[in-house]
PDB file of C-alpha atoms in Angstrom:
ATOM      1  CA  UNK A   1      35.813 -16.405 -17.324  1.00  0.00           C
ATOM      2  CA  UNK A   2      33.241 -18.337 -15.175  1.00  0.00           C
ATOM      3  CA  UNK A   3      33.591 -15.950 -12.182  1.00  0.00           C
ATOM      4  CA  UNK A   4      33.374 -12.819 -14.842  1.00  0.00           C
ATOM      5  CA  UNK A   5      30.039 -14.554 -16.372  1.00  0.00           C
ATOM      6  CA  UNK A   6      29.258 -15.358 -12.521  1.00  0.00           C
ATOM      7  CA  UNK A   7      29.760 -11.813 -11.593  1.00  0.00           C
ATOM      8  CA  UNK A   8      27.816 -10.031 -14.625  1.00  0.00           C
ATOM      9  CA  UNK A   9      25.043 -12.265 -14.225  1.00  0.00           C
ATOM     10  CA  UNK A  10      24.395 -11.276 -10.785  1.00  0.00           C
ATOM     11  CA  UNK A  11      24.929  -8.026 -11.691  1.00  0.00           C
ATOM     12  CA  UNK A  12      22.027  -8.237 -14.125  1.00  0.00           C
ATOM     13  CA  UNK A  13      19.846  -9.445 -11.725  1.00  0.00           C
ATOM     14  CA  UNK A  14      20.426  -6.916  -9.197  1.00  0.00           C
ATOM     15  CA  UNK A  15      19.922  -3.924 -11.681  1.00  0.00           C
ATOM     16  CA  UNK A  16      16.711  -5.378 -13.489  1.00  0.00           C
ATOM     17  CA  UNK A  17      13.731  -4.291 -11.556  1.00  0.00           C
ATOM     18  CA  UNK A  18      12.606  -8.001 -11.008  1.00  0.00           C
ATOM     19  CA  UNK A  19      10.006  -7.433  -8.098  1.00  0.00           C
ATOM     20  CA  UNK A  20       8.335  -4.173  -9.638  1.00  0.00           C
ATOM     21  CA  UNK A  21       4.676  -3.989 -11.172  1.00  0.00           C
ATOM     22  CA  UNK A  22       5.189  -2.498 -14.682  1.00  0.00           C
ATOM     23  CA  UNK A  23       2.230   0.079 -14.706  1.00  0.00           C
ATOM     24  CA  UNK A  24       3.926   1.363 -10.977  1.00  0.00           C
ATOM     25  CA  UNK A  25       7.251   1.788 -12.887  1.00  0.00           C
ATOM     26  CA  UNK A  26       6.069   3.596 -15.721  1.00  0.00           C
ATOM     27  CA  UNK A  27       3.848   5.879 -13.371  1.00  0.00           C
ATOM     28  CA  UNK A  28       6.373   6.944 -10.788  1.00  0.00           C
ATOM     29  CA  UNK A  29       8.936   7.555 -13.483  1.00  0.00           C
ATOM     30  CA  UNK A  30       6.836  10.379 -14.070  1.00  0.00           C
ATOM     31  CA  UNK A  31       6.822  13.462 -11.687  1.00  0.00           C
ATOM     32  CA  UNK A  32       3.218  15.040 -12.163  1.00  0.00           C
ATOM     33  CA  UNK A  33       1.934  11.472 -10.675  1.00  0.00           C
ATOM     34  CA  UNK A  34       1.906  10.124  -7.650  1.00  0.00           C
ATOM     35  CA  UNK A  35       1.393   6.133  -8.056  1.00  0.00           C
ATOM     36  CA  UNK A  36       2.388   4.653  -3.856  1.00  0.00           C
ATOM     37  CA  UNK A  37       2.808   6.405  -0.798  1.00  0.00           C
ATOM     38  CA  UNK A  38       6.342   6.364  -0.680  1.00  0.00           C
ATOM     39  CA  UNK A  39       6.373   7.998  -4.061  1.00  0.00           C
ATOM     40  CA  UNK A  40       8.288   4.964  -5.938  1.00  0.00           C
ATOM     41  CA  UNK A  41      10.102   1.697  -5.139  1.00  0.00           C
ATOM     42  CA  UNK A  42      13.288   3.554  -4.026  1.00  0.00           C
ATOM     43  CA  UNK A  43      10.810   5.240  -1.339  1.00  0.00           C
ATOM     44  CA  UNK A  44      12.200   8.340  -1.899  1.00  0.00           C
ATOM     45  CA  UNK A  45       9.059  10.554  -0.981  1.00  0.00           C
ATOM     46  CA  UNK A  46      10.751  13.314  -3.654  1.00  0.00           C
ATOM     47  CA  UNK A  47       8.840  15.315  -5.713  1.00  0.00           C
ATOM     48  CA  UNK A  48      10.913  16.749  -9.010  1.00  0.00           C
ATOM     49  CA  UNK A  49       8.595  18.968  -9.627  1.00  0.00           C
ATOM     50  CA  UNK A  50       9.671  22.829  -9.964  1.00  0.00           C
ATOM     51  CA  UNK A  51       6.768  24.693 -10.468  1.00  0.00           C
ATOM     52  CA  UNK A  52       6.526  25.606  -6.273  1.00  0.00           C
ATOM     53  CA  UNK A  53       9.946  26.571  -5.008  1.00  0.00           C
ATOM     54  CA  UNK A  54      11.108  28.837  -2.085  1.00  0.00           C
ATOM     55  CA  UNK A  55      11.159  31.674  -4.271  1.00  0.00           C
ATOM     56  CA  UNK A  56       6.894  31.762  -5.024  1.00  0.00           C
ATOM     57  CA  UNK A  57       5.843  29.468  -2.181  1.00  0.00           C
ATOM     58  CA  UNK A  58       4.999  32.571  -0.122  1.00  0.00           C
ATOM     59  CA  UNK A  59       2.345  33.370  -2.739  1.00  0.00           C
ATOM     60  CA  UNK A  60       0.457  30.455  -2.714  1.00  0.00           C
ATOM     61  CA  UNK A  61      -3.444  30.594  -2.351  1.00  0.00           C
ATOM     62  CA  UNK A  62      -6.368  27.729  -1.797  1.00  0.00           C
ATOM     63  CA  UNK A  63      -7.717  27.063  -5.352  1.00  0.00           C
ATOM     64  CA  UNK A  64     -10.270  24.476  -3.689  1.00  0.00           C
ATOM     65  CA  UNK A  65     -10.727  22.290  -0.834  1.00  0.00           C
ATOM     66  CA  UNK A  66     -11.960  18.500   0.147  1.00  0.00           C
ATOM     67  CA  UNK A  67     -12.989  17.752   3.759  1.00  0.00           C
ATOM     68  CA  UNK A  68     -13.541  13.863   3.732  1.00  0.00           C
ATOM     69  CA  UNK A  69     -16.227  14.129   6.817  1.00  0.00           C
ATOM     70  CA  UNK A  70     -14.173  12.282   9.488  1.00  0.00           C
ATOM     71  CA  UNK A  71     -12.538  14.130  12.082  1.00  0.00           C
ATOM     72  CA  UNK A  72      -9.537  11.937  12.927  1.00  0.00           C
ATOM     73  CA  UNK A  73      -6.194  11.694  12.430  1.00  0.00           C
ATOM     74  CA  UNK A  74      -5.134  11.604   8.616  1.00  0.00           C
ATOM     75  CA  UNK A  75      -1.565  10.119   7.551  1.00  0.00           C
ATOM     76  CA  UNK A  76      -0.529   9.129   4.193  1.00  0.00           C
ATOM     77  CA  UNK A  77      -1.035  11.138   1.241  1.00  0.00           C
ATOM     78  CA  UNK A  78      -3.353  11.350  -1.762  1.00  0.00           C
ATOM     79  CA  UNK A  79      -2.394   9.446  -4.923  1.00  0.00           C
ATOM     80  CA  UNK A  80      -2.038  11.477  -8.340  1.00  0.00           C
ATOM     81  CA  UNK A  81      -2.997   9.109 -11.390  1.00  0.00           C
ATOM     82  CA  UNK A  82      -3.488  11.136 -14.614  1.00  0.00           C
ATOM     83  CA  UNK A  83      -5.946  14.126 -13.806  1.00  0.00           C
ATOM     84  CA  UNK A  84      -7.390  12.004 -10.914  1.00  0.00           C
ATOM     85  CA  UNK A  85      -6.543  12.257  -7.294  1.00  0.00           C
ATOM     86  CA  UNK A  86      -7.806   9.942  -4.888  1.00  0.00           C
ATOM     87  CA  UNK A  87      -8.084  10.191  -1.050  1.00  0.00           C
ATOM     88  CA  UNK A  88      -8.379   8.633   1.756  1.00  0.00           C
ATOM     89  CA  UNK A  89      -9.889   8.723   5.354  1.00  0.00           C
ATOM     90  CA  UNK A  90      -9.088   7.337   8.375  1.00  0.00           C
ATOM     91  CA  UNK A  91     -11.762   4.567  10.109  1.00  0.00           C
ATOM     92  CA  UNK A  92     -13.947   4.070   8.071  1.00  0.00           C
ATOM     93  CA  UNK A  93     -11.758   4.335   5.519  1.00  0.00           C
ATOM     94  CA  UNK A  94     -13.586   6.090   2.642  1.00  0.00           C
ATOM     95  CA  UNK A  95     -12.064   6.782  -0.553  1.00  0.00           C
ATOM     96  CA  UNK A  96     -12.840   9.216  -3.082  1.00  0.00           C
ATOM     97  CA  UNK A  97     -11.716  10.073  -6.577  1.00  0.00           C
ATOM     98  CA  UNK A  98     -11.541  13.775  -7.000  1.00  0.00           C
ATOM     99  CA  UNK A  99     -11.623  15.574 -10.893  1.00  0.00           C
ATOM    100  CA  UNK A 100      -8.244  18.045 -10.612  1.00  0.00           C
ATOM    101  CA  UNK A 101      -9.947  19.289 -14.331  1.00  0.00           C
ATOM    102  CA  UNK A 102     -13.187  20.734 -12.167  1.00  0.00           C
ATOM    103  CA  UNK A 103     -11.713  22.113  -8.762  1.00  0.00           C
ATOM    104  CA  UNK A 104     -12.059  18.297  -7.208  1.00  0.00           C
ATOM    105  CA  UNK A 105     -15.102  17.375  -8.026  1.00  0.00           C
ATOM    106  CA  UNK A 106     -15.854  14.098  -6.820  1.00  0.00           C
ATOM    107  CA  UNK A 107     -16.224  11.333  -9.372  1.00  0.00           C
ATOM    108  CA  UNK A 108     -17.076   8.506  -7.207  1.00  0.00           C
ATOM    109  CA  UNK A 109     -16.754   7.476  -3.686  1.00  0.00           C
ATOM    110  CA  UNK A 110     -16.234   3.942  -1.529  1.00  0.00           C
ATOM    111  CA  UNK A 111     -17.713   3.777   1.793  1.00  0.00           C
ATOM    112  CA  UNK A 112     -17.495   0.973   4.056  1.00  0.00           C
ATOM    113  CA  UNK A 113     -19.073  -0.403   6.411  1.00  0.00           C
ATOM    114  CA  UNK A 114     -16.854  -1.672   8.893  1.00  0.00           C
ATOM    115  CA  UNK A 115     -18.438  -2.679  12.494  1.00  0.00           C
ATOM    116  CA  UNK A 116     -17.332   0.441  14.979  1.00  0.00           C
ATOM    117  CA  UNK A 117     -15.895  -2.137  17.793  1.00  0.00           C
ATOM    118  CA  UNK A 118     -12.683  -2.546  15.522  1.00  0.00           C
ATOM    119  CA  UNK A 119     -11.906   0.958  16.712  1.00  0.00           C
ATOM    120  CA  UNK A 120     -11.585  -0.592  20.418  1.00  0.00           C
ATOM    121  CA  UNK A 121      -8.625  -2.618  19.101  1.00  0.00           C
ATOM    122  CA  UNK A 122      -6.845  -0.444  17.081  1.00  0.00           C
ATOM    123  CA  UNK A 123      -3.670   1.501  18.584  1.00  0.00           C
ATOM    124  CA  UNK A 124      -2.479   5.268  18.243  1.00  0.00           C
ATOM    125  CA  UNK A 125      -5.583   6.342  16.571  1.00  0.00           C
ATOM    126  CA  UNK A 126      -7.544   5.033  13.781  1.00  0.00           C
ATOM    127  CA  UNK A 127      -5.411   6.017  10.986  1.00  0.00           C
ATOM    128  CA  UNK A 128      -4.675   4.442   8.207  1.00  0.00           C
ATOM    129  CA  UNK A 129      -1.329   5.379   5.933  1.00  0.00           C
ATOM    130  CA  UNK A 130      -3.223   5.172   2.624  1.00  0.00           C
ATOM    131  CA  UNK A 131      -3.738   3.200  -0.678  1.00  0.00           C
ATOM    132  CA  UNK A 132      -1.393   2.412  -3.912  1.00  0.00           C
ATOM    133  CA  UNK A 133      -2.431   1.936  -7.629  1.00  0.00           C
ATOM    134  CA  UNK A 134      -1.190  -1.057  -9.682  1.00  0.00           C
ATOM    135  CA  UNK A 135      -2.739  -2.123 -12.970  1.00  0.00           C
ATOM    136  CA  UNK A 136      -6.166  -0.032 -13.229  1.00  0.00           C
ATOM    137  CA  UNK A 137      -7.041  -0.826  -9.602  1.00  0.00           C
ATOM    138  CA  UNK A 138      -6.555   1.240  -6.184  1.00  0.00           C
ATOM    139  CA  UNK A 139      -5.830  -1.411  -3.509  1.00  0.00           C
ATOM    140  CA  UNK A 140      -6.984  -0.569   0.204  1.00  0.00           C
ATOM    141  CA  UNK A 141      -6.185  -2.101   3.211  1.00  0.00           C
ATOM    142  CA  UNK A 142      -8.882  -1.241   5.599  1.00  0.00           C
ATOM    143  CA  UNK A 143      -9.314  -1.139   9.662  1.00  0.00           C
ATOM    144  CA  UNK A 144     -11.055  -4.250   9.918  1.00  0.00           C
ATOM    145  CA  UNK A 145      -8.568  -5.904   7.839  1.00  0.00           C
ATOM    146  CA  UNK A 146     -10.481  -6.563   4.878  1.00  0.00           C
ATOM    147  CA  UNK A 147      -8.434  -6.247   1.441  1.00  0.00           C
ATOM    148  CA  UNK A 148     -10.191  -4.563  -1.499  1.00  0.00           C
ATOM    149  CA  UNK A 149      -9.400  -3.899  -4.898  1.00  0.00           C
ATOM    150  CA  UNK A 150     -11.421  -0.928  -6.661  1.00  0.00           C
ATOM    151  CA  UNK A 151     -11.559  -0.025 -10.239  1.00  0.00           C
ATOM    152  CA  UNK A 152      -9.521   3.549 -10.591  1.00  0.00           C
ATOM    153  CA  UNK A 153     -12.116   4.908 -12.999  1.00  0.00           C
ATOM    154  CA  UNK A 154     -15.480   3.800 -11.299  1.00  0.00           C
ATOM    155  CA  UNK A 155     -14.856   2.937  -7.927  1.00  0.00           C
ATOM    156  CA  UNK A 156     -16.299  -0.245  -8.381  1.00  0.00           C
ATOM    157  CA  UNK A 157     -15.321  -3.270  -6.147  1.00  0.00           C
ATOM    158  CA  UNK A 158     -13.501  -5.676  -8.399  1.00  0.00           C
ATOM    159  CA  UNK A 159     -12.672  -7.970  -5.300  1.00  0.00           C
ATOM    160  CA  UNK A 160     -12.252  -8.154  -1.753  1.00  0.00           C
ATOM    161  CA  UNK A 161     -10.057 -10.104   0.818  1.00  0.00           C
ATOM    162  CA  UNK A 162      -9.975 -10.845   4.851  1.00  0.00           C
ATOM    163  CA  UNK A 163      -6.540 -10.335   5.827  1.00  0.00           C
ATOM    164  CA  UNK A 164      -7.031 -11.133  10.330  1.00  0.00           C
ATOM    165  CA  UNK A 165      -9.213 -11.346  12.709  1.00  0.00           C
ATOM    166  CA  UNK A 166      -9.979  -8.274  15.046  1.00  0.00           C
ATOM    167  CA  UNK A 167     -11.944 -10.447  17.291  1.00  0.00           C
ATOM    168  CA  UNK A 168      -8.235 -11.663  18.536  1.00  0.00           C
ATOM    169  CA  UNK A 169      -6.671  -7.712  18.189  1.00  0.00           C
ATOM    170  CA  UNK A 170      -5.765  -8.029  14.497  1.00  0.00           C
ATOM    171  CA  UNK A 171      -6.414  -4.627  12.663  1.00  0.00           C
ATOM    172  CA  UNK A 172      -4.577  -2.488   9.880  1.00  0.00           C
ATOM    173  CA  UNK A 173      -3.073   0.887   9.643  1.00  0.00           C
ATOM    174  CA  UNK A 174      -0.768   0.228   6.951  1.00  0.00           C
ATOM    175  CA  UNK A 175      -0.477   0.905   3.266  1.00  0.00           C
ATOM    176  CA  UNK A 176      -0.075  -2.072   0.604  1.00  0.00           C
ATOM    177  CA  UNK A 177       2.756  -2.478  -1.889  1.00  0.00           C
ATOM    178  CA  UNK A 178       2.039  -3.846  -5.734  1.00  0.00           C
ATOM    179  CA  UNK A 179       4.901  -6.365  -6.575  1.00  0.00           C
ATOM    180  CA  UNK A 180       4.841  -7.855  -9.737  1.00  0.00           C
ATOM    181  CA  UNK A 181       1.153  -9.237  -9.982  1.00  0.00           C
ATOM    182  CA  UNK A 182       0.426  -9.641  -6.037  1.00  0.00           C
ATOM    183  CA  UNK A 183      -0.428  -6.980  -3.389  1.00  0.00           C
ATOM    184  CA  UNK A 184       1.594  -7.393  -0.230  1.00  0.00           C
ATOM    185  CA  UNK A 185       0.357  -6.291   2.940  1.00  0.00           C
ATOM    186  CA  UNK A 186       1.352  -6.643   6.854  1.00  0.00           C
ATOM    187  CA  UNK A 187      -1.231  -6.850   9.899  1.00  0.00           C
ATOM    188  CA  UNK A 188      -1.463  -4.348  12.991  1.00  0.00           C
ATOM    189  CA  UNK A 189      -2.118  -5.678  16.570  1.00  0.00           C
ATOM    190  CA  UNK A 190       1.236  -6.264  18.593  1.00  0.00           C
ATOM    191  CA  UNK A 191       0.344  -4.605  21.595  1.00  0.00           C
ATOM    192  CA  UNK A 192      -2.424  -7.392  21.904  1.00  0.00           C
ATOM    193  CA  UNK A 193      -0.154 -10.455  21.348  1.00  0.00           C
ATOM    194  CA  UNK A 194      -0.931 -11.069  17.280  1.00  0.00           C
ATOM    195  CA  UNK A 195       1.704 -12.617  15.769  1.00  0.00           C
ATOM    196  CA  UNK A 196       2.966 -10.395  12.832  1.00  0.00           C
ATOM    197  CA  UNK A 197       2.633 -12.005   9.326  1.00  0.00           C
ATOM    198  CA  UNK A 198       3.378 -10.610   5.981  1.00  0.00           C
ATOM    199  CA  UNK A 199       0.503 -11.829   3.052  1.00  0.00           C
ATOM    200  CA  UNK A 200       1.092 -11.834  -0.768  1.00  0.00           C
ATOM    201  CA  UNK A 201      -2.750 -11.740  -2.439  1.00  0.00           C
ATOM    202  CA  UNK A 202      -3.292 -12.213  -6.573  1.00  0.00           C
ATOM    203  CA  UNK A 203      -3.751  -8.675  -7.823  1.00  0.00           C
ATOM    204  CA  UNK A 204      -6.473 -10.216 -10.417  1.00  0.00           C
ATOM    205  CA  UNK A 205      -8.596 -12.380  -8.170  1.00  0.00           C
ATOM    206  CA  UNK A 206      -7.515 -11.544  -4.045  1.00  0.00           C
ATOM    207  CA  UNK A 207      -6.330 -14.943  -3.674  1.00  0.00           C
ATOM    208  CA  UNK A 208      -4.069 -15.554  -0.746  1.00  0.00           C
ATOM    209  CA  UNK A 209      -0.430 -16.934  -2.600  1.00  0.00           C
ATOM    210  CA  UNK A 210       1.247 -16.921   0.290  1.00  0.00           C
ATOM    211  CA  UNK A 211       2.041 -15.772   4.075  1.00  0.00           C
ATOM    212  CA  UNK A 212       5.242 -15.590   6.218  1.00  0.00           C
ATOM    213  CA  UNK A 213       5.322 -15.320  10.042  1.00  0.00           C
ATOM    214  CA  UNK A 214       7.444 -13.210  12.036  1.00  0.00           C
ATOM    215  CA  UNK A 215       8.331 -15.662  14.676  1.00  0.00           C
ATOM    216  CA  UNK A 216       7.695 -19.239  14.730  1.00  0.00           C
ATOM    217  CA  UNK A 217       8.931 -22.467  12.885  1.00  0.00           C
ATOM    218  CA  UNK A 218      10.765 -22.455   9.640  1.00  0.00           C
ATOM    219  CA  UNK A 219       8.132 -23.661   7.340  1.00  0.00           C
ATOM    220  CA  UNK A 220       5.925 -20.769   8.780  1.00  0.00           C
ATOM    221  CA  UNK A 221       8.253 -18.195   8.643  1.00  0.00           C
ATOM    222  CA  UNK A 222       9.017 -19.147   4.828  1.00  0.00           C
ATOM    223  CA  UNK A 223      12.374 -19.012   5.541  1.00  0.00           C
ATOM    224  CA  UNK A 224      15.458 -21.332   4.533  1.00  0.00           C
ATOM    225  CA  UNK A 225      17.589 -22.330   7.709  1.00  0.00           C
ATOM    226  CA  UNK A 226      20.835 -22.365   5.485  1.00  0.00           C
ATOM    227  CA  UNK A 227      20.146 -19.575   3.026  1.00  0.00           C
ATOM    228  CA  UNK A 228      18.814 -17.198   5.581  1.00  0.00           C
ATOM    229  CA  UNK A 229      22.027 -15.956   7.470  1.00  0.00           C
ATOM    230  CA  UNK A 230      22.453 -13.300  10.128  1.00  0.00           C
ATOM    231  CA  UNK A 231      25.557 -11.481  10.636  1.00  0.00           C
ATOM    232  CA  UNK A 232      26.843 -13.657   7.604  1.00  0.00           C
ATOM    233  CA  UNK A 233      25.779 -16.955   9.187  1.00  0.00           C
ATOM    234  CA  UNK A 234      22.964 -19.281   8.623  1.00  0.00           C
ATOM    235  CA  UNK A 235      20.524 -18.922  10.828  1.00  0.00           C
ATOM    236  CA  UNK A 236      20.225 -22.300  11.550  1.00  0.00           C
ATOM    237  CA  UNK A 237      17.161 -24.650  11.679  1.00  0.00           C
ATOM    238  CA  UNK A 238      14.161 -23.043  13.898  1.00  0.00           C
ATOM    239  CA  UNK A 239      16.236 -20.966  15.713  1.00  0.00           C
TER     240      UNK A 239
END
């Protein structure tokens, strides 16, 4: 009986979205929107919309267009929250909120001022994989490692946090991940010898909550040498 109870509890814990942010879960379940770069927490990158299909795709015509004004590589897609589309650019990482009910009219724009010297330490173009949405905010990790939270309706800067130091090769090209009440971010710069890390920031205040490094002593990697395993065996202390 104890084994059965334990198994049921384990199954419940695995089934429950314990790491999800409620607003992201709700919005990503609606196929009319796109709240994360990967579509949902399962990273499906798949839309269930059926209005465009293989029978009519050849009839598509341009309804309206928009340019970010940045002539570099664009990676990552736009977000769609309700009737607003959020579009981002490569360095200097502009963000635009566009009105889908008014031919993409600009509702607000965010144009950060970044030191152009950052470009010299960025690998593989000045791309950015895009922002994410959660709890009424747009979260963007800029090339200079500034993490910024923008009010989704007005574009107002709610808070900023500095995640790295470009002078030692640390930059950013990646997107971010909302997890419950935190924003999870990484760091770029491995080609310059940067020690990788994953960091969590409080979604409401921008305060750094924890940081785990990709290598180093256990306390800096945030691993338990007995509970963290490799091929089913504990990794051991500071291995």
